[in-house]
Every structure is written in structure tokens, then in C-alpha cells.
Coordinates of C-alpha atoms in Angstrom, one line a residue:
X1 CA 6.4 -57.7 77.6
X2 CA 8.0 -57.0 74.2
X3 CA 10.1 -54.1 73.3
X4 CA 9.6 -52.3 76.6
X5 CA 5.7 -52.5 75.6
X6 CA 3.4 -53.2 78.2
X7 CA 1.7 -56.5 77.4
X8 CA -2.0 -55.6 78.0
X9 CA -3.1 -59.1 77.8
X10 CA -1.1 -59.8 81.2
X11 CA -2.5 -56.7 82.8
X12 CA -5.9 -56.9 81.7
X13 CA -7.3 -60.1 80.9
X14 CA -10.7 -59.2 80.1
X15 CA -11.6 -55.8 79.4
X16 CA -14.7 -56.6 79.9
X17 CA -14.0 -57.0 83.8
X18 CA -14.1 -54.1 86.4
X19 CA -11.0 -51.6 86.1
X20 CA -8.9 -52.4 89.5
X21 CA -8.1 -49.4 91.6
X22 CA -5.3 -49.2 93.6
X23 CA -4.7 -46.4 96.4
X24 CA -1.3 -45.6 97.6
X25 CA -0.8 -45.7 101.5
X26 CA 1.0 -42.5 103.0
X27 CA 4.3 -43.3 104.6
X28 CA 2.8 -42.4 108.1
X29 CA 0.4 -45.4 107.9
X30 CA -2.8 -43.4 106.9
X31 CA -5.7 -45.6 106.4
X32 CA -7.4 -44.8 103.2
X33 CA -11.1 -44.6 102.7
X34 CA -12.9 -48.3 101.7
X35 CA -13.9 -48.7 97.9
X36 CA -17.2 -49.7 97.3
X37 CA -17.1 -53.4 97.1
X38 CA -20.0 -53.4 94.7
X39 CA -18.2 -51.9 92.3
X40 CA -15.3 -54.4 92.3
X41 CA -12.8 -52.2 93.5
X42 CA -9.9 -54.2 94.6
X43 CA -8.2 -52.7 98.3
X44 CA -4.3 -52.9 98.2
X45 CA -1.5 -51.4 100.4
X46 CA 1.4 -49.5 99.2
X47 CA 4.4 -52.1 98.3
X48 CA 7.8 -51.7 99.6
X49 CA 9.5 -53.3 96.3
X50 CA 8.6 -55.5 93.8
X51 CA 8.9 -58.8 96.1
X52 CA 8.4 -57.0 99.5
X53 CA 5.4 -56.7 100.9
X54 CA 4.6 -55.3 104.3
X55 CA 3.7 -57.6 107.1
X56 CA 1.0 -55.3 108.2
X57 CA -0.3 -54.5 104.7
X58 CA -3.4 -56.6 105.2
X59 CA -4.3 -54.7 108.4
X60 CA -3.8 -51.2 106.6
X61 CA -6.4 -52.1 104.0
X62 CA -9.1 -50.3 104.1
X63 CA -11.9 -51.6 106.2
X64 CA -13.0 -48.3 107.8
X65 CA -14.4 -45.8 105.6
X66 CA -14.9 -43.3 108.9
X67 CA -11.4 -42.1 110.0
X68 CA -8.6 -40.3 108.4
X69 CA -5.8 -39.6 111.0
X70 CA -3.2 -37.9 108.7
X71 CA -2.5 -34.3 107.7
X72 CA -1.4 -35.6 104.2
X73 CA -3.7 -36.4 101.4
X74 CA -4.0 -40.1 100.1
X75 CA -3.1 -40.8 96.6
X76 CA -5.4 -43.2 94.3
X77 CA -3.9 -45.0 91.4
X78 CA -6.3 -46.7 88.5
X79 CA -4.9 -48.7 85.7
X80 CA -7.1 -48.5 82.8
X81 CA -7.5 -49.9 79.2
X82 CA -7.9 -47.5 76.4
X83 CA -7.8 -48.5 72.7
X84 CA -5.5 -51.5 73.5
X85 CA -3.2 -49.1 75.5
X86 CA -2.8 -49.6 79.4
X87 CA -3.1 -46.1 81.2
X88 CA -2.3 -45.1 84.9
X89 CA -4.6 -42.6 86.6
X90 CA -3.3 -41.3 89.5
X91 CA -5.7 -38.7 91.7
X92 CA -5.2 -37.1 95.1
X93 CA -7.9 -37.7 97.4
X94 CA -8.7 -35.0 100.1
X95 CA -9.1 -36.4 103.6
X96 CA -11.8 -35.1 105.9
X97 CA -10.2 -34.3 109.7
X98 CA -12.2 -35.2 112.5
X99 CA -11.9 -34.0 116.6
X100 CA -10.1 -35.9 119.2
X101 CA -11.7 -38.4 120.8
X102 CA -12.9 -38.3 124.2
X103 CA -10.2 -40.5 125.5
X104 CA -7.6 -38.1 124.1
X105 CA -9.7 -34.8 125.4
X106 CA -9.7 -35.9 129.1
X107 CA -6.1 -36.0 128.9
X108 CA -6.2 -31.9 128.5
X109 CA -9.2 -31.9 131.4
X110 CA -7.0 -31.2 134.2
X111 CA -4.1 -29.9 132.7
X112 CA -3.4 -26.3 134.9
X113 CA -3.0 -24.1 131.4
X114 CA -6.7 -25.3 130.0
X115 CA -8.1 -24.8 133.9
X116 CA -6.9 -21.4 133.8
X117 CA -8.1 -20.6 130.1
X118 CA -11.7 -22.2 131.3
X119 CA -11.7 -19.5 134.4
X120 CA -11.0 -17.0 132.6
X121 CA -13.5 -17.3 129.8
X122 CA -16.1 -18.2 132.5
X123 CA -15.3 -14.9 134.5
X124 CA -15.2 -12.7 131.4
X125 CA -18.4 -14.0 130.1
X126 CA -20.4 -13.0 133.7
X127 CA -18.2 -9.7 133.5
X128 CA -19.4 -9.0 130.1
X129 CA -23.1 -9.9 131.2
X130 CA -23.1 -7.9 133.9
X131 CA -21.7 -4.7 132.1
X132 CA -24.1 -5.2 129.3
X133 CA -27.4 -5.3 132.1
X134 CA -25.8 -2.3 133.9
X135 CA -25.8 -0.5 130.3
X136 CA -29.1 -1.6 130.0
X137 CA -30.4 -0.1 133.1
X138 CA -28.2 3.2 132.7
X139 CA -30.3 3.5 128.8
X140 CA -33.7 2.7 130.5
X141 CA -33.2 5.2 133.4
X142 CA -31.6 7.7 131.0
X143 CA -34.5 7.5 128.2
X144 CA -37.2 10.0 128.2
X145 CA -40.1 8.8 130.2
X146 CA -43.2 7.7 128.1
X147 CA -46.0 10.3 129.1
X148 CA -48.5 8.3 131.6
X149 CA -52.4 9.1 131.8
X150 CA -53.1 12.2 133.9
X151 CA -56.0 11.8 136.6
X152 CA -59.3 13.8 135.4
X153 CA -59.0 16.4 138.1
X154 CA -55.6 17.1 136.2
X155 CA -56.9 17.2 132.8
X156 CA -60.1 18.7 133.8
X157 CA -61.4 22.2 135.2
X158 CA -63.3 21.9 138.4
X159 CA -67.0 23.7 138.5
X160 CA -67.8 24.7 141.7
X161 CA -71.7 24.7 142.5
X162 CA -73.5 26.4 145.5
X163 CA -76.7 24.2 145.9
X164 CA -78.0 26.8 147.9
X165 CA -77.8 29.3 145.3
X166 CA -79.5 27.5 142.7
X167 CA -83.4 27.0 142.7
X168 CA -84.5 23.4 143.4
X169 CA -81.5 22.8 145.5
X170 CA -79.9 19.2 144.8
X171 CA -82.8 18.8 142.2
X172 CA -82.0 22.2 140.6
X173 CA -78.7 20.9 139.8
X174 CA -79.8 18.0 137.4
X175 CA -80.7 20.0 134.3
X176 CA -77.1 22.3 134.9
X177 CA -75.6 19.0 134.2
X178 CA -76.4 18.3 130.7
X179 CA -75.5 22.2 129.5
X180 CA -71.7 21.4 131.5
X181 CA -71.4 18.3 129.5
X182 CA -72.0 20.3 126.2
X183 CA -68.8 22.5 127.4
X184 CA -66.7 19.5 128.1
X185 CA -66.9 20.2 131.9
X186 CA -66.1 16.5 133.5
X187 CA -65.7 17.7 137.5
X188 CA -68.1 19.5 139.7
X189 CA -67.5 20.3 143.1
X190 CA -70.1 20.9 145.6
X191 CA -70.5 23.7 148.5
X192 CA -71.1 21.9 151.5
X193 CA -74.1 19.9 151.4
X194 CA -74.4 18.5 154.7
X195 CA -77.2 19.1 157.2
X196 CA -76.0 22.6 159.1
X197 CA -77.2 25.7 160.8
X198 CA -75.5 29.0 160.4
X199 CA -72.7 27.6 158.5
X200 CA -72.0 24.9 161.5
X201 CA -72.6 21.3 160.7
X202 CA -75.2 19.3 162.6
X203 CA -74.6 15.8 160.9
X204 CA -71.9 15.1 158.4
X205 CA -73.8 12.2 157.2
X206 CA -76.7 13.8 155.9
X207 CA -77.8 16.1 153.6
X208 CA -79.2 19.7 154.7
X209 CA -82.8 19.5 154.4
X210 CA -82.9 23.1 152.6
X211 CA -81.3 21.5 149.9
X212 CA -83.2 18.2 149.7
X213 CA -82.5 14.6 151.0
X214 CA -80.4 11.8 150.5
X215 CA -82.6 10.4 147.6
X216 CA -82.0 13.5 145.8
X217 CA -78.4 13.1 146.3
X218 CA -78.0 9.6 144.9
X219 CA -80.5 10.8 142.1
X220 CA -77.8 13.8 141.3
X221 CA -74.9 11.2 141.5
X222 CA -76.6 8.8 138.8
X223 CA -77.2 11.7 136.6
X224 CA -73.9 12.8 136.8
X225 CA -72.4 9.6 135.7
X226 CA -74.7 9.7 132.9
X227 CA -73.3 12.9 131.5
X228 CA -69.8 11.7 132.3
X229 CA -69.1 13.9 135.1
X230 CA -67.4 13.2 138.7
X231 CA -68.7 14.9 141.8
X232 CA -66.4 16.4 144.4
X233 CA -67.6 17.4 148.2
X234 CA -66.4 20.5 150.2
X235 CA -66.3 19.9 153.7
X236 CA -65.0 21.5 157.1
X237 CA -63.6 18.9 159.4
X238 CA -62.4 21.6 161.8
X239 CA -65.6 22.2 164.0
X240 CA -69.3 21.2 164.1
X241 CA -72.4 23.2 165.5
X242 CA -73.4 23.2 168.9
X243 CA -76.4 20.8 167.9
X244 CA -74.3 18.3 166.7
X245 CA -75.2 15.1 168.8
X246 CA -71.4 14.8 169.5
X247 CA -71.1 18.4 171.3
X248 CA -74.2 17.5 172.9
X249 CA -72.7 14.1 174.7
X250 CA -69.6 15.9 175.0
X251 CA -71.1 18.9 176.6
X252 CA -73.2 16.5 179.1
X253 CA -70.0 14.8 180.2
X254 CA -71.0 11.6 178.2
X255 CA -67.8 9.2 178.9
X256 CA -67.1 8.3 175.5
X257 CA -67.7 11.8 174.2
X258 CA -66.1 13.7 176.6
X259 CA -62.8 14.5 174.7
X260 CA -64.3 14.8 171.4
X261 CA -64.3 18.7 171.9
X262 CA -61.3 20.7 173.3
X263 CA -62.1 21.4 176.7
X264 CA -60.2 23.4 179.4
X265 CA -60.7 24.0 183.5
X266 CA -62.4 27.6 183.9
X267 CA -60.1 29.7 185.8
X268 CA -61.8 32.1 188.1
X269 CA -59.8 34.9 187.6
X270 CA -59.0 34.4 183.7
X271 CA -59.6 32.3 180.7
X272 CA -57.3 29.4 180.1
X273 CA -55.0 31.6 177.9
X274 CA -54.7 34.7 175.6
X275 CA -56.0 32.6 172.3
X276 CA -58.2 35.0 170.2
X277 CA -60.7 33.7 167.8
X278 CA -60.7 34.8 163.9
X279 CA -63.6 37.1 165.0
X280 CA -61.3 39.2 167.2
X281 CA -62.9 37.8 170.6
X282 CA -61.8 35.0 173.2
X283 CA -61.4 31.8 171.7
X284 CA -62.9 30.4 174.6
X285 CA -66.4 30.0 175.7
X286 CA -67.2 28.8 179.3
X287 CA -70.9 27.4 179.9
X288 CA -69.5 25.9 183.4
X289 CA -66.5 25.1 185.3
X290 CA -65.4 24.1 181.9
X291 CA -64.4 26.2 178.4
X292 CA -64.7 24.7 175.1
X293 CA -62.2 26.1 172.3
X294 CA -63.7 27.9 169.3
X295 CA -61.0 29.6 166.7
X296 CA -63.9 30.8 164.9
X297 CA -67.3 31.5 166.3
X298 CA -68.9 30.5 169.6
X299 CA -71.6 28.3 167.9
X300 CA -68.6 26.4 166.1
X301 CA -66.7 24.3 169.0
X302 CA -63.3 22.8 167.7
X303 CA -63.1 19.1 167.4
X304 CA -60.4 17.5 169.4
X305 CA -58.1 15.6 166.8
X306 CA -55.8 14.6 169.4
X307 CA -58.2 11.9 170.7
X308 CA -57.7 9.4 168.1
X309 CA -61.3 8.2 168.2
X310 CA -62.3 11.8 166.4
X311 CA -60.0 11.2 163.6
X312 CA -60.9 7.7 162.9
X313 CA -64.7 9.1 163.4
X314 CA -63.7 11.7 160.3
X315 CA -62.3 8.6 158.2
X316 CA -65.6 6.9 158.1
X317 CA -67.3 10.0 157.4
X318 CA -65.2 10.4 154.2
X319 CA -65.6 6.7 153.4
X320 CA -69.7 7.2 153.7
X321 CA -69.8 9.7 151.0
X322 CA -67.1 7.9 148.8
X323 CA -69.6 4.8 148.9
X324 CA -72.3 7.0 148.0
X325 CA -70.3 8.1 144.5
X326 CA -68.2 11.1 145.0
X327 CA -64.2 10.9 144.1
X328 CA -62.7 13.3 146.3
X329 CA -62.8 16.4 148.8
X330 CA -61.9 20.1 149.0
X331 CA -61.2 20.3 152.8
X332 CA -61.8 23.9 154.7
X333 CA -60.1 25.3 158.0
X334 CA -57.2 22.1 158.1
X335 CA -54.5 24.6 159.3
X336 CA -56.7 25.0 162.8
X337 CA -57.1 21.3 163.1
X338 CA -54.8 20.8 166.1
X339 CA -53.4 23.0 168.9
X340 CA -50.7 23.3 171.5
X341 CA -51.6 20.2 173.9
X342 CA -50.1 22.2 176.9
X343 CA -52.6 25.2 175.6
X344 CA -49.4 27.8 175.9
X345 CA -50.0 31.4 175.3
X346 CA -49.5 32.9 171.8
X347 CA -46.6 35.5 171.5
X348 CA -47.4 38.8 169.9
X349 CA -46.4 39.1 166.6
X350 CA -47.5 41.6 164.0
X351 CA -46.5 45.3 164.9
X352 CA -49.0 47.7 164.7
X353 CA -52.1 45.5 165.3
X354 CA -55.0 46.5 167.7
X355 CA -54.8 44.9 171.2
X356 CA -56.8 41.8 171.4
X357 CA -57.3 40.9 168.0
X358 CA -56.1 38.1 165.9
X359 CA -53.6 39.7 163.8
X360 CA -51.7 40.7 167.1
X361 CA -50.9 37.1 167.8
X362 CA -48.3 35.1 165.8
X363 CA -50.5 31.8 166.4
X364 CA -47.8 29.5 166.7
X365 CA -49.5 27.1 169.0
X366 CA -52.7 27.2 167.3
X367 CA -52.3 27.4 163.4
X368 CA -50.5 24.7 160.9
X369 CA -48.8 22.3 163.3
X370 CA -46.8 20.2 162.1
X371 CA -48.8 17.4 163.6
X372 CA -51.6 18.3 161.4
X373 CA -49.7 16.0 159.1
X374 CA -50.4 12.8 160.4
X375 CA -54.4 13.6 160.7
X376 CA -54.6 14.5 156.9
X377 CA -52.4 11.6 155.8
X378 CA -54.9 9.2 157.6
X379 CA -57.9 10.9 155.9
X380 CA -55.8 10.8 152.3
X381 CA -55.2 7.0 152.7
X382 CA -58.8 6.7 152.9
X383 CA -59.6 8.2 149.6
X384 CA -56.6 6.5 148.1
X385 CA -57.6 3.0 149.3
X386 CA -61.1 3.5 147.9
X387 CA -60.5 4.9 144.6
X388 CA -57.6 2.9 143.9
X389 CA -55.5 6.3 144.3
X390 CA -57.8 8.1 141.4
X391 CA -59.7 10.4 143.9
X392 CA -58.7 14.2 144.9
X393 CA -57.8 15.1 148.5
X394 CA -57.2 18.6 148.6
X395 CA -57.4 22.0 150.4
X396 CA -60.0 25.3 150.2
X397 CA -57.4 27.8 151.4
X398 CA -54.0 29.1 149.9
X399 CA -51.4 27.3 151.4
X400 CA -47.6 28.4 151.5
X401 CA -44.7 26.6 150.2
X402 CA -43.0 25.6 153.2
X403 CA -46.2 24.2 154.5
X404 CA -46.8 22.5 151.0
X405 CA -43.4 21.2 151.3
X406 CA -43.5 19.8 154.7
X407 CA -46.8 17.9 154.1
X408 CA -45.9 16.0 151.0
X409 CA -42.3 15.1 152.4
X410 CA -43.0 11.7 152.4
X411 CA -45.5 11.2 149.5
X412 CA -48.3 13.5 148.3
X413 CA -50.9 14.2 151.0
X414 CA -52.5 17.3 148.9
X415 CA -53.6 17.7 145.7
X416 CA -53.9 20.9 144.0
X417 CA -52.3 22.8 146.3
X418 CA -54.0 26.4 146.3
X419 CA -51.6 29.1 145.9
X420 CA -53.2 31.5 144.1
X421 CA -53.9 34.5 145.9
X422 CA -52.6 36.8 142.9
X423 CA -55.8 35.5 141.3
X424 CA -58.6 35.2 143.9
X425 CA -57.6 38.7 144.8
X426 CA -56.9 40.6 141.6
X427 CA -58.8 43.2 140.1
X428 CA -58.9 44.4 136.4
X429 CA -55.7 46.4 136.6
X430 CA -53.5 43.4 137.6
X431 CA -50.4 43.6 135.6
X432 CA -48.7 41.2 133.2
X433 CA -45.9 41.2 135.6
X434 CA -47.8 40.2 138.8
X435 CA -49.4 37.6 136.8
X436 CA -45.8 35.9 135.7
X437 CA -44.6 36.5 139.2
X438 CA -47.4 34.8 140.8
X439 CA -47.3 31.8 138.3
X440 CA -43.5 31.4 139.0
X441 CA -44.3 31.1 142.5
X442 CA -47.0 28.3 142.3
X443 CA -45.9 26.3 139.2
X444 CA -43.6 24.1 141.1
X445 CA -46.5 21.6 141.6
X446 CA -50.2 20.8 139.7
X447 CA -51.9 23.4 141.4
X448 CA -55.1 24.9 141.6
X449 CA -56.0 27.9 140.1
X450 CA -58.9 29.8 141.6
X451 CA -60.0 33.3 140.2
X452 CA -62.7 33.4 143.2
X453 CA -62.6 33.9 146.9
X454 CA -65.5 33.3 149.3
X455 CA -66.3 36.9 149.9
X456 CA -65.9 38.4 146.4
X457 CA -66.5 35.9 143.2
X458 CA -64.5 37.5 140.2
X459 CA -67.4 39.0 138.3
X460 CA -68.1 41.3 141.0
X461 CA -64.3 42.6 141.2
X462 CA -64.2 43.6 137.5
X463 CA -66.0 44.4 134.3
X464 CA -67.5 41.2 132.5
X465 CA -65.2 41.2 129.6
X466 CA -62.3 41.1 131.9
X467 CA -63.3 38.7 133.9
X468 CA -64.0 36.7 130.7
X469 CA -60.6 37.4 129.3
X470 CA -58.4 36.3 132.7
X471 CA -60.9 33.4 132.7
X472 CA -59.7 31.9 129.2
X473 CA -55.8 33.1 129.8
X474 CA -55.6 30.4 132.7
X475 CA -57.7 27.6 131.5
X476 CA -54.3 26.3 129.7
X477 CA -51.8 27.0 132.7
X478 CA -50.4 23.9 134.0
X479 CA -52.7 23.1 136.8
X480 CA -56.5 22.9 137.3
X481 CA -58.9 26.0 137.3
X482 CA -61.3 26.2 139.7
X483 CA -64.5 28.0 138.5
X484 CA -67.9 29.2 139.0
X485 CA -71.0 28.4 137.2
X486 CA -71.0 32.1 135.7
X487 CA -67.6 31.8 134.2
X488 CA -68.4 28.7 132.1
X489 CA -70.8 31.1 130.2
X490 CA -68.2 33.4 128.7
X491 CA -68.0 33.3 125.1
X492 CA -69.1 29.7 125.1
X493 CA -67.3 28.5 122.1
X494 CA -63.9 29.8 123.0
X495 CA -64.4 28.1 126.3
X496 CA -65.4 24.8 125.1
X497 CA -62.8 24.8 122.5
X498 CA -59.9 25.6 124.8
X499 CA -61.1 23.0 127.6
X500 CA -60.7 20.3 124.8
X501 CA -57.2 21.5 124.3
X502 CA -56.6 20.0 127.8
X503 CA -56.6 16.7 126.5
X504 CA -54.0 17.2 124.1
X505 CA -50.5 15.7 124.7
X506 CA -49.2 19.1 124.5
X507 CA -51.3 20.2 127.5
X508 CA -50.9 17.2 129.8
X509 CA -47.3 16.4 129.0
X510 CA -45.9 19.4 127.5
X511 CA -43.2 22.1 128.7
X512 CA -44.2 25.4 129.6
X513 CA -42.3 28.8 128.9
X514 CA -43.5 32.0 129.4
X515 CA -42.6 35.6 129.7
X516 CA -43.6 39.5 129.9
X517 CA -43.6 41.3 126.7
X518 CA -43.6 44.6 126.0
X519 CA -44.0 45.3 129.5
X520 CA -48.1 44.6 129.5
X521 CA -48.3 41.3 127.6
X522 CA -48.2 38.2 129.8
X523 CA -47.8 35.3 127.4
X524 CA -46.9 31.6 127.5
X525 CA -46.4 28.6 125.2
X526 CA -46.9 24.7 125.6
X527 CA -44.6 22.3 123.6
X528 CA -44.5 18.7 123.6
X529 CA -41.3 16.8 123.4
X530 CA -39.9 17.5 120.2
X531 CA -40.5 19.5 116.8
X532 CA -43.5 18.7 114.2
X533 CA -46.0 18.2 117.3
X534 CA -48.8 21.1 117.7
X535 CA -47.9 23.8 120.2
X536 CA -50.3 26.3 121.9
X537 CA -49.4 30.2 122.8
X538 CA -51.7 31.9 125.1
X539 CA -51.3 35.7 125.5
X540 CA -53.1 38.3 128.0
X541 CA -52.8 42.0 127.3
X542 CA -53.2 43.9 130.4
X543 CA -52.6 47.4 129.3
X544 CA -55.2 50.1 128.1
X545 CA -54.1 50.5 124.7
X546 CA -53.6 48.2 121.5
X547 CA -50.1 46.8 121.1
X548 CA -48.6 44.7 118.4
X549 CA -46.1 42.7 120.4
X550 CA -43.2 40.3 119.2
X551 CA -43.7 36.8 120.5
X552 CA -41.2 34.9 118.4
X553 CA -38.9 34.6 121.2
X554 CA -40.7 32.1 123.0
X555 CA -39.7 28.4 122.7
X556 CA -40.3 26.9 119.5
X557 CA -42.6 29.5 118.1
X558 CA -42.4 29.5 114.2
X559 CA -42.8 32.4 111.9
X560 CA -46.4 32.0 111.8
X561 CA -49.0 31.0 114.0
X562 CA -52.6 30.2 113.6
X563 CA -55.2 32.3 116.0
X564 CA -57.7 29.5 117.1
X565 CA -59.7 31.5 119.8
X566 CA -60.1 34.6 121.7
X567 CA -61.8 36.7 124.3
X568 CA -64.8 38.6 123.3
X569 CA -63.3 41.7 123.6
X570 CA -60.4 40.8 121.2
X571 CA -60.5 43.3 118.3
X572 CA -57.6 41.4 115.8
X573 CA -57.9 39.0 113.8
X574 CA -60.3 36.7 113.7
X575 CA -59.9 32.7 114.2
X576 CA -58.2 30.6 111.6
X577 CA -56.3 33.7 110.8
X578 CA -52.2 32.9 110.5
X579 CA -50.4 36.2 111.8
X580 CA -46.7 36.8 112.2
X581 CA -45.3 35.8 115.6
X582 CA -43.3 38.8 115.5
X583 CA -45.9 40.9 114.9
X584 CA -49.2 40.2 117.0
X585 CA -51.9 42.8 117.4
X586 CA -53.8 42.7 121.0
X587 CA -56.6 44.8 122.1
X588 CA -56.6 45.8 126.0
X589 CA -57.6 43.2 128.5
X590 CA -58.2 40.7 125.9
X591 CA -56.5 37.0 125.5
X592 CA -55.9 35.2 122.3
X593 CA -55.0 31.6 122.1
X594 CA -52.7 30.5 119.2
X595 CA -51.7 27.1 117.6
X596 CA -48.5 26.2 115.6
X597 CA -46.4 23.4 114.4
X598 CA -43.4 23.5 117.0
X599 CA -39.8 24.5 115.2
X600 CA -36.5 22.8 116.7
X601 CA -35.4 24.1 119.9

């Protein structure tokens, strides 16, 4: 070198040769990344002095490009020639960190500290998972249930038909089905069609010849299916005719049938006990040394349902009709199925009743015994099993709340419990207060609303326009109306329109609110789930003078409602008219139905 000037010729012999690159080794023996031999880079270790080179320099020269263990950055030094001058370029090279190898990790595997940490994390994970699962279950259980579908006998009224009062019997019912379909009726109930004599069944498996034959019944079932109508049968299992083959054999002491009926020894000086029939006569008839029980007429001997064979026989009878196409049954006189097995005397009950009358006794041993439930349960199972739980198993008579609670205690036995004596005995003067009280008493379950009774149907107890108005009033009550064919003829358009509303979500899954207003108006609303859905208001005015009534306080009723239908004796605003809910005009003994968009509750 001259004058402190670097002799470039000594540093770089040929500028055309590749520039040498040198990298400084860190103080802790860091291994540097290998330069690319294809580019002619030179690998060199850090020098300790001008003349003293580390003995391990060659080992520390870059041979492996994949490992960097230092926390420090490596330094890259480049000597370059530019315009005859030598230049030194020093750069810092970032080093990539890698994890520990397997051997190093295994050193910590059995360390007590890490073992405790692993267990903590493991337990914490499963505790968190269990908490999330519990939370999900709480949310699912607490969330509002999605509406399920209602059964056909819940969505639709039942029209009761009496073939004995229709010209042509079973054949005469076929053309009626077309008219019922037009009115959106999907269920009919046939009063007993079984072979009988004087209202006592002779054969549970055959059709009464006065009404037709089995071929006529089969044709009726097929016609009903074409009209999308289901059939229900009424049956009385309590007793038979004396001409039934079972009784004939039992009377003749045929071994297999001897206990098919309730028999007791004929005492020489008195009857078996003091039981009285519903006809205010002795409940026993003694043709020989034995007496048979009949809680009704003498020619209606009671079957013995303490005999399991008799229970099974009737199960087979129900199955027989189910296979022929019916969807369910309404049974009569089931409260008399079983009697006290020891035939104990009844105690006097009602004060002031005449001697030797039915009302005089308390009937603790002959009426609604707890064992009835076991018999009904077996028959209910027959219906459920054959119809896949779609069928109807119901009773014809009114049933008390206590009896219903007992019967349905361990699962539903009785569908459509009938607790509507306030309707079936009503006359034209029934008050709004009595209507609401009767409804509240029967509204704990999906009940049957029957305006008729076996002795006097609705149209015989009041003027036709009042009967029509009460019929329309019950059509949207939660429950199932049981109607006569005459009731389907009232104001046909209104009847059909209201029947169709029973398929709306507001009815099938809505919530009802009700009240008495102005002392004479019984009104109720049905709303579904939340605001914004359609709701319906029904009002019946029991008074004798027109009134203007405020119904705006009923749940979710907005300021304006639209009248959509009414009974023929209603003289207020016509259909599609919007009226103020706080000033609705109603004429005497009339019913109106209004629709609205439910407001927030």
C-alpha cells in the first residue's frame, strides 16, 4: 500500500472475478447460513487477529443452512471494488428461530412443574366443555317450543250424524259428505250403527240391518276418504241386549261364558243388595237361582269387566272397526264399567230424595270406580297402537275434573274430555258470566264443546238465530266443537270461514284471553307468540238491548280491528269493516268475529 491507500490490485486481482463475501461469526459460536457455492461466495470464520486463526474455524464455517441457535444477529461483510476504490459493505443478517429438538423436549416431560401444568390444562378443558354443554341444554330447554302439528280432531270440529234419522241409513250419508267437505268438515261421528234391539247391542261386529249392511259401511268409508273426511264411532261397552250370544250362553251356564256378566245368588227373602238402576228400579233381575245386574234397563244386562276375557273381547271389537277404516271412538256409560266386587250395599246420599230412587244413593260402589282406569287404558292402547297415536279415544258423557285428573294421571287415556254441561243444558238466556265461568272450568285441557244433549238438541231449546250465534261463538274456543248436522247449516258462509281459521297458527298454537264486558258481552282473543301476527277476537252479546262495548283491553288488541264474520242476527258493521276496538257495536244475542294485527303485549 502507498500513503495509506489500499492497493486494490492486491485485494482484487481481477474485477471480473466474483466479489468475495465474508460473514462474521458471533461471539458465542453462532453458525452462519451457508452461502450459495454456485455464486462463488467464500465461507470464512471470524479471525481473532491478523495472524492467529481459531483452530476450529473450519468446523465453524457454514456447512448447514438450516440451524441458527443464537439470539444474536449475524453480521455479513462484503468487499467490493467500485471505480478503482475498495469498499466494505457490512449488513446484519436476521436469524430464524427454531423449536427445541425431541431430545431437549424430553428433558422436561417428567418435570413435576410441567406435569402439574398439563393436568391443570386437561382438567380445565373438560370443565369448560361440560359447562358449555350444560349451558346449551339450559338454552334448549328454556327456549320457546316450536309449534307441533295438531291432530285432525283438534284442528277440526266433529259433526255427529245419526244414520237412524237420515233417509237411506248409511247410504243416505254418502251425498251429505260432499256438502260437509264444502264446509271444510273433516270429521264425522256416527251414532251407534251396530246391530241392536231397543238401544241394546245384539252384535258389536255387525251393522244394524235397519241402517244397511257391512258393504254399505265399507262404501261409506271409501266415500269419506275421497272427501278427506275421517270417521269416528260411538259405542256403549257397558251392557248388551239379552239377545246377544254372550248373554244367551251365560244365561245357559255355558262354562266359557258363565262369568261374562255380573251374576249374584238369588236370596230367598231379598235381592243381592240395595242397588238401584238409573230407572229408579232394582238393579237386579232374577230369572232363576241367580240374578243378573243391569244398572239401566232390565233388558240391558251389564258385562263383567272384572273378567279379563271380557276386556280382551272388547279390545278385539275396537280393533275390528279400526281395521275397517274408522279413526277412533266415543264411548258411552264407561262410568258404570266396574262395580264393587263384594257387592256391598250403597249408602244413602242425597238428602230429600224419594225412597228407592237412584238419587237417594251415593253410588260409591257402582259409579266411577278407580279400577275403570285399567280397563280404559287397555282399550286406549289398542287405538294408539293401530293408528300410531293419531286416533281418538274419547267419552260421551261429561266428566268431572277429579275423575279426569285420575284417569290421565300416568299418561292421557281420555281425549277431548267433555265438561260442558253449561253449554249442553243452556237456553237462550245463558249469561256472559255463566259462559266465561263454564269455559274457565273446562279450559285446562283441550276439551269437547258439545251444545247438544241426548234429550234436547240445541235447536229445540232456543230460537234458531240464538242457536246459530252460540254455535259460531264456540268455533274458535280452544277445544273441539261437537255439532249436529243442523248446526252446519247456520249462515253457511260465516260457518265455513270460521272453520278455516281453526287451521291458522294463531288458533292451533295461540294463547287465549277472555273476559266479560259491560256485564253482557263474553269476548275472547287468540294470539300467536308475538306481535305482528294475526289475532282474532270473538264476542257474544247475551243481553236483550244493543250495546257499544270497549274491548281494547283484551291482550294485544290494537286500536282498530276488522270485522270478518258474524251471525245472521248481527246488525252492526258488515264484513271487512274496520271499527275502533274501544267502541264496538253489538246487537242482542249475536256474535261477531274480528281480525287484527297483534300489537306488542
